[in-house]
Coordinates of C-alpha atoms in Angstrom, one line a residue:
X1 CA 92.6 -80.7 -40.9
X2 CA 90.8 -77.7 -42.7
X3 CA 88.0 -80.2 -43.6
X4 CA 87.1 -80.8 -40.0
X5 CA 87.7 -77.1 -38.7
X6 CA 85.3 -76.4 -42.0
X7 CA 83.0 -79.5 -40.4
X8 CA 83.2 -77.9 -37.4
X9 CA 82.3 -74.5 -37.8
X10 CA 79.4 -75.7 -40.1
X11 CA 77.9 -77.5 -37.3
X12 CA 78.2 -74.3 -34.9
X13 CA 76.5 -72.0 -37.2
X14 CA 74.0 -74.7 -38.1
X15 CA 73.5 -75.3 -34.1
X16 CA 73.3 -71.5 -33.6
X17 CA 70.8 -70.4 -36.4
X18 CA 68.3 -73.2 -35.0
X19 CA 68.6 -71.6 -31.6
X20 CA 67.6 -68.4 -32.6
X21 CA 65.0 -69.5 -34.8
X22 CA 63.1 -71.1 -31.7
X23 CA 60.4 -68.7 -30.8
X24 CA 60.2 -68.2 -26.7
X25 CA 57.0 -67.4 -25.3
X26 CA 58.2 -65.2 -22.7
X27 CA 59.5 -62.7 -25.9
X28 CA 56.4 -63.1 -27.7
X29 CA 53.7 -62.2 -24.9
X30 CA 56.0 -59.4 -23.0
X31 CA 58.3 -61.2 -20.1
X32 CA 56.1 -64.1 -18.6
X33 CA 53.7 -67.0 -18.4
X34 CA 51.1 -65.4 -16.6
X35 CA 49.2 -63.4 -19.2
X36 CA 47.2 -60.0 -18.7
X37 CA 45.1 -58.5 -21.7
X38 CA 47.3 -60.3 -23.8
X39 CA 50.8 -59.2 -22.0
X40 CA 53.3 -61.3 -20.4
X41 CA 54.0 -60.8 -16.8
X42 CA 56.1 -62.7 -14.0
X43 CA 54.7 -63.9 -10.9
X44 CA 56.3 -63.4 -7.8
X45 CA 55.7 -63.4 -3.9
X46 CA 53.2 -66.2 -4.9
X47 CA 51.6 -66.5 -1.5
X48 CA 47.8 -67.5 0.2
X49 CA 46.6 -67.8 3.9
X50 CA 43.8 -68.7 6.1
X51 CA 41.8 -65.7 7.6
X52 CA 40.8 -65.1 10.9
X53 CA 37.0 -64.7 11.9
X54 CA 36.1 -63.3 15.4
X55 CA 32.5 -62.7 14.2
X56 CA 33.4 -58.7 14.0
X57 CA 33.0 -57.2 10.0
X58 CA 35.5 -54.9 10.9
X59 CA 38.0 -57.5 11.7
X60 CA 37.1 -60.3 10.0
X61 CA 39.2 -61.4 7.4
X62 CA 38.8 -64.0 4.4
X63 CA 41.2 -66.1 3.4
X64 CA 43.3 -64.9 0.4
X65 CA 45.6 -65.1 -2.5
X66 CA 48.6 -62.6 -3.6
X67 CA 50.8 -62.3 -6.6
X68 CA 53.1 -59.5 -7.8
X69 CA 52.8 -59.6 -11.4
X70 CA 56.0 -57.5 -13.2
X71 CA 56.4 -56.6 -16.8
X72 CA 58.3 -53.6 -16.2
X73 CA 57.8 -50.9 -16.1
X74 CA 54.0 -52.1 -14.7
X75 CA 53.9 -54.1 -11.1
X76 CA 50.3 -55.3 -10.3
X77 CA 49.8 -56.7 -6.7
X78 CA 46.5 -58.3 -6.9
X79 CA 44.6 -60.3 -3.7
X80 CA 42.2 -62.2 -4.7
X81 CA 39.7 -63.2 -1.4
X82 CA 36.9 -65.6 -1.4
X83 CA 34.1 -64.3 0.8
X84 CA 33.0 -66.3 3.2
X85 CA 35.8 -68.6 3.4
X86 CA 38.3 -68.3 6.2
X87 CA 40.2 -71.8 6.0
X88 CA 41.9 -72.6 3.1
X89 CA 41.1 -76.5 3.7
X90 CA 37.4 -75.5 2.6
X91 CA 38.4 -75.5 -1.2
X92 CA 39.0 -78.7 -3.3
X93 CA 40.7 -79.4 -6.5
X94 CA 38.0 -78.5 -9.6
X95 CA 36.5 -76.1 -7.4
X96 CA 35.0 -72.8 -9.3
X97 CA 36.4 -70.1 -7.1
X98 CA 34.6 -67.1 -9.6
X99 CA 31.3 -66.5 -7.8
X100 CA 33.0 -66.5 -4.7
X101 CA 36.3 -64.3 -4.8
X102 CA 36.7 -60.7 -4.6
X103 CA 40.0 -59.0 -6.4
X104 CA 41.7 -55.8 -4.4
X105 CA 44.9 -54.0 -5.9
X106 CA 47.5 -52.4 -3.7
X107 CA 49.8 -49.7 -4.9
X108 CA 52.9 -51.9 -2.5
X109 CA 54.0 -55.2 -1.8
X110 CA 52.7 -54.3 1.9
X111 CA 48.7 -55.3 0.8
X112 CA 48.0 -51.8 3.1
X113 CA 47.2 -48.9 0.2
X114 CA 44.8 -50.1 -1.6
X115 CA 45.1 -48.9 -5.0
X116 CA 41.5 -49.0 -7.0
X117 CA 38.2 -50.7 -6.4
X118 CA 37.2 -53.6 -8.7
X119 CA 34.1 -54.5 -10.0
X120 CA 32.3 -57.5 -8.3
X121 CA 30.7 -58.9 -11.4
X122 CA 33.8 -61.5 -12.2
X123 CA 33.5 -63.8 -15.0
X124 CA 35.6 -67.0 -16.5
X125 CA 37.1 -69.7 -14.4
X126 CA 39.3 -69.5 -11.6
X127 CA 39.7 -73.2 -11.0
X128 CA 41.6 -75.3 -8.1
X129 CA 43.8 -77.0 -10.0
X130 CA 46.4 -78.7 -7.1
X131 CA 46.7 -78.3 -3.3
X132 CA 49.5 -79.7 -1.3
X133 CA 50.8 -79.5 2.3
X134 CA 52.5 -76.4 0.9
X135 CA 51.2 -74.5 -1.7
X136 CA 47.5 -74.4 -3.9
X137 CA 47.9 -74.1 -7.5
X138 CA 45.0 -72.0 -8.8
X139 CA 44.2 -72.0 -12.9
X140 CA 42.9 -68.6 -14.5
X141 CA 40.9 -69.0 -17.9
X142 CA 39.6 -65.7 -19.3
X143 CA 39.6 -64.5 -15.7
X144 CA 37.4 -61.1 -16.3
X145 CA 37.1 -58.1 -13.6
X146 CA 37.0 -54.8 -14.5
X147 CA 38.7 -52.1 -12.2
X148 CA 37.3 -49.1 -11.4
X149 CA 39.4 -46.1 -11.9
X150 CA 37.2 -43.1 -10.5
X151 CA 35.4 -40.5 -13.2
X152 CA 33.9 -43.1 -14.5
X153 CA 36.8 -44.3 -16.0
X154 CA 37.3 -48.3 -15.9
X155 CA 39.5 -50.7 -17.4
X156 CA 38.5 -54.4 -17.8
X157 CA 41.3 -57.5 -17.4
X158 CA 41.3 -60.6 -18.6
X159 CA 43.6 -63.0 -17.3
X160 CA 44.9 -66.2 -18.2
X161 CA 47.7 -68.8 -16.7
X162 CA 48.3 -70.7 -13.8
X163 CA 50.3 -69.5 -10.4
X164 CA 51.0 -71.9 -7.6
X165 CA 50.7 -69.7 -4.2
X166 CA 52.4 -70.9 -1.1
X167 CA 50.8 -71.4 1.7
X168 CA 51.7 -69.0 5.1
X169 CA 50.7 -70.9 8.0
X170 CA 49.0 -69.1 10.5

């Protein structure tokens, strides 16, 4: 009887030491998959949409891609839009998307405020890497921008990951 309660207990602290020796990505890179100058963040409200063109600049609006990114205490909503395309079904798996999109950051989850200007000189890959019916899965590789802060004060990000936005339909 004591040799199988010793058996036991051997077991558990043999099962517990190799579960905390396992590294997790999420601890080692700051909370998430989606990485950001080398921190972790989570993705969330993963969502894209078609734009609406009525010929009018003012009005006109390209078709998009949004993302809260959290590692707290830092929330990032980035939209990424690709100028000149208004319907989503324009894009194809492998596609390139760099030379085309354009990044804006909003200080809310409303995409109203923006929050700072970005650079337009983009560099790395932001690659189509799945579309469905329901969602397009988009792949950053050393995604580059650098945001303008104002007083000539700029910060540059590099992101890397992959985030599957779903699709509104409008």
């Amino acid at each position: 009887m004591k040799r199988k309660g010793f058996y036991l207990i051997s077991v558990l602290l043999l099962s517990l030491s190799f579960i905390t020796s396992c590294s997790n990505d999420d601890e080692e890179n700051g909370g998430g998959d989606f990485v950001v100058n080398g921190k972790g963040y989570v993705t969330s409200s993963e969502q894209c949409s078609n734009g609406t063109r009525i010929e009018d600049p003012y009005v006109d609006i390209e078709a998009s891609f949004s993302v809260l990114l959290t590692n707290l205490p830092d929330t990032y909503n980035f939209v990424i839009r690709l100028s000149g395309i208004y319907d989503l079904s324009k894009i194809k798996v492998n596609d390139d998307l760099t030379d085309i999109a354009w990044i804006r950051s909003y200080n809310d989850i409303t995409n109203v405020t923006p929050k700072d200007d970005f650079d337009e000189n983009l560099s790395g890959n932001l690659i189509v890497k799945a579309i469905s019916n329901e969602s397009i899965t988009l792949e950053f590789i050393d995604f580059t921008f650098v945001e303008l802060k104002g007083k000539g004060y700029t910060e540059t990000h590099v992101m890397n990951g992959t985030i599957t936005y779903y699709r509104l339909h409008n």
